[in-house]
């Protein structure tokens, strides 16, 4: 069964937003819907979307791979996105990445055995002054991720505490100014 | 028209011209990688940087002047990509200053930074835009000297990016991702020209690569990307490593596989046909040819007949031409000359047609025919050109343009995207045509598509329908009724609403073009209705004949007449011939390139033939355009042309045929029609001969529908083509299949005109019930469906 078979009304709404000869424009909302509901977009879904908007699987793959948001492989319950762009790199994202891969024993594209974690390196998240920055799923950022903060974060998530709570109760680092914590909410909303 | 000053020259160009084209029009050069004729300019490579400026008008409406009273030029603050910059009146462009040259050489350096520089093993070497520009802009003096005194010519001291180097995209095309410079020509090509978006950029930024999610690049026009790729990233796999560009003998000729008249370059080396490339003809095929035309040539080199053969005591034995002549004399002894038949191939040239017609006349025979002949002559219809498609307000296709007349597919797509015929500048077609836009969806209201099976263009058609085979006449009757404002009569399988819709659009249109395919042409009643319709409605018709030169042969008088008793002896130069002729004759001479099963079984004498790639001659294409074929040098022993073979056949009959050489036929043609076939116009000469031949229906029986395919039987003998096409698909309505006990995906063997073939069952609920469809390598038709494996097939 196709993913959109039982979502005809929703589909009609989406398509209604674009001129009839530009169904292709609905490519992004459809991709987003699959990504949100299933955590990744597999090849069958890509073909289904292609068919619906009247294009080829190739074009869907092209659009999809342009955005790091879309996943082609299943992700864990917590999909950890580590910024690897310059500011974060200077602030230590390489070490962070190593610690993470070693601690979790996975590489991008893999999921930990308990199904909890998956990993991805992404480009600048737009919060360069609070690097290194991590984003988990679509949630607000975790900033200035030092080793201690990372460990606390992972431990909290391993106990299945709500992410928001874990994020707020991470240990303060000396370097970390109060202002940043207040800013966190905003940064995450972008 | 805007006046533009390029360096020291002032030129006038049409409004909307790009600065790049103004530069070329003025006779100057500018380097480029991503701009390409007939594609939308995107400005992605930044190679074409120039300095540009324009005057401005003040609030008073007058040109602003400088202190000295001269019109002041406001220079753009940065150098501009000339391919995406539209000219304006008074614009000044500088391509020669140090500033510009320095920026351009910087771009070459950047483009080369990650380039593998493997020119010595790259098939594009010698014909590569990047290589040329690297020579032009590269450092000719050492950049610095190493401590050990060695000169160094590059300042790129880092490790290069390494990615996939040998990535097959399909059986026909291989991609080297290290060589790709991300110009996006290939991606834009697929979307804008054939409309098959099977290639795209994957990932982004420095990680971007060319890739596909549609396995095997499903498109009938994929090969063109190997011509337009400015580097050696996309290469023709059939021709891979077969020679360096400067080693090929290049012959300008015309593709013989269909009636489009696609202009090609034949690249031969050491007597082998190694590669076929497109040859630009802006009135016929632009820069594009079909995959069948490009990749379907492997058969030419393999297992050629290189000397005559004569049947001795049951088996065919190699012989000399003298022995062949003697054997023909003997076999034709006492045969009634009136009952000697001649069957030509569909790609026989006009000259060959004339020689055959003359010989037939001298014989007094009425059996002169060609392979792929249609029930009524193609010349009966008011002709249309491809350019007419661009101006049409409504296009009605009854048949399958993509397979039957591939280049028509490209022109129809252009029309639906609103592309106009480009102006001709001094350097030809504009290289960066700013009127072409990316991502223009086809305007479906301009096309109606009907056929006895689903077709590719139906996706672009507002009104479409699949009618049951044999009901083309019913379709035209219904369409006429709808035009007359009556309720359309019933056409099995087609929704009357679609017919009404098409008729409405047709009526509103001023310029109408009509395409008709084999199904219509094979059915005399349908063909006559179509003719009446076209003539009464003032529509031009593109007749999609299976034979490449149907019109030329018809004009020369190649058409069967008289009674149907059939010949007693026959000269067959075609690749297939009706059973009645093969079985019903006493003596058969074949003029053949290969010892096919048919030749091996029926021939009494075989004369080795040249392929159409080795001929000098002329075609009259579907547009009624005379196009010249030139002979490529392909080694085929003692093979001779058809004119010579016919002459010998005539000699064996005790005659002295008047035409012995192609040149003699051309002389006669010039006398008769006042056209010198040796001096045709650069893009071919339109010629509309008057032809009147009585309809001669083709037999059409059976429920296995041989649907037209661009891949002909001979193409399919090539190993690469075989791999690419894989197991042929036998398409059928699910109910029909189940009634026959066939499951989806089952493979089985069926009887076809080319002998038994393995096929795979696919379901298509859009097809009429009771029929099986198989892409045919021979002129389309039908035959009884006969499975050779126990019903149900084998599970795949
Ligand atoms: S493969 Fe060739 S045509 Fe395609 S983007 Fe790369 S360089 Fe351009
Ligand atoms: S570099 Fe990491 S957020 Fe900008
Ligand atoms: S930017 Fe590529 S040719 Fe102009």
JSON list of C-alpha atoms in Angstrom, two decimals, chain B residues 327 436 671 699 759 786:
[
{"chain": "B", "resi": 327, "resn": "UNK", "atom": "CA", "xyz": [24.72, -18.81, -61.50]},
{"chain": "B", "resi": 436, "resn": "UNK", "atom": "CA", "xyz": [14.59, 29.37, -23.33]},
{"chain": "B", "resi": 671, "resn": "UNK", "atom": "CA", "xyz": [17.43, 16.29, -65.95]},
{"chain": "B", "resi": 699, "resn": "UNK", "atom": "CA", "xyz": [-2.01, -7.98, -44.73]},
{"chain": "B", "resi": 759, "resn": "UNK", "atom": "CA", "xyz": [9.66, -12.17, -23.78]},
{"chain": "B", "resi": 786, "resn": "UNK", "atom": "CA", "xyz": [1.74, -18.11, -30.52]}
]
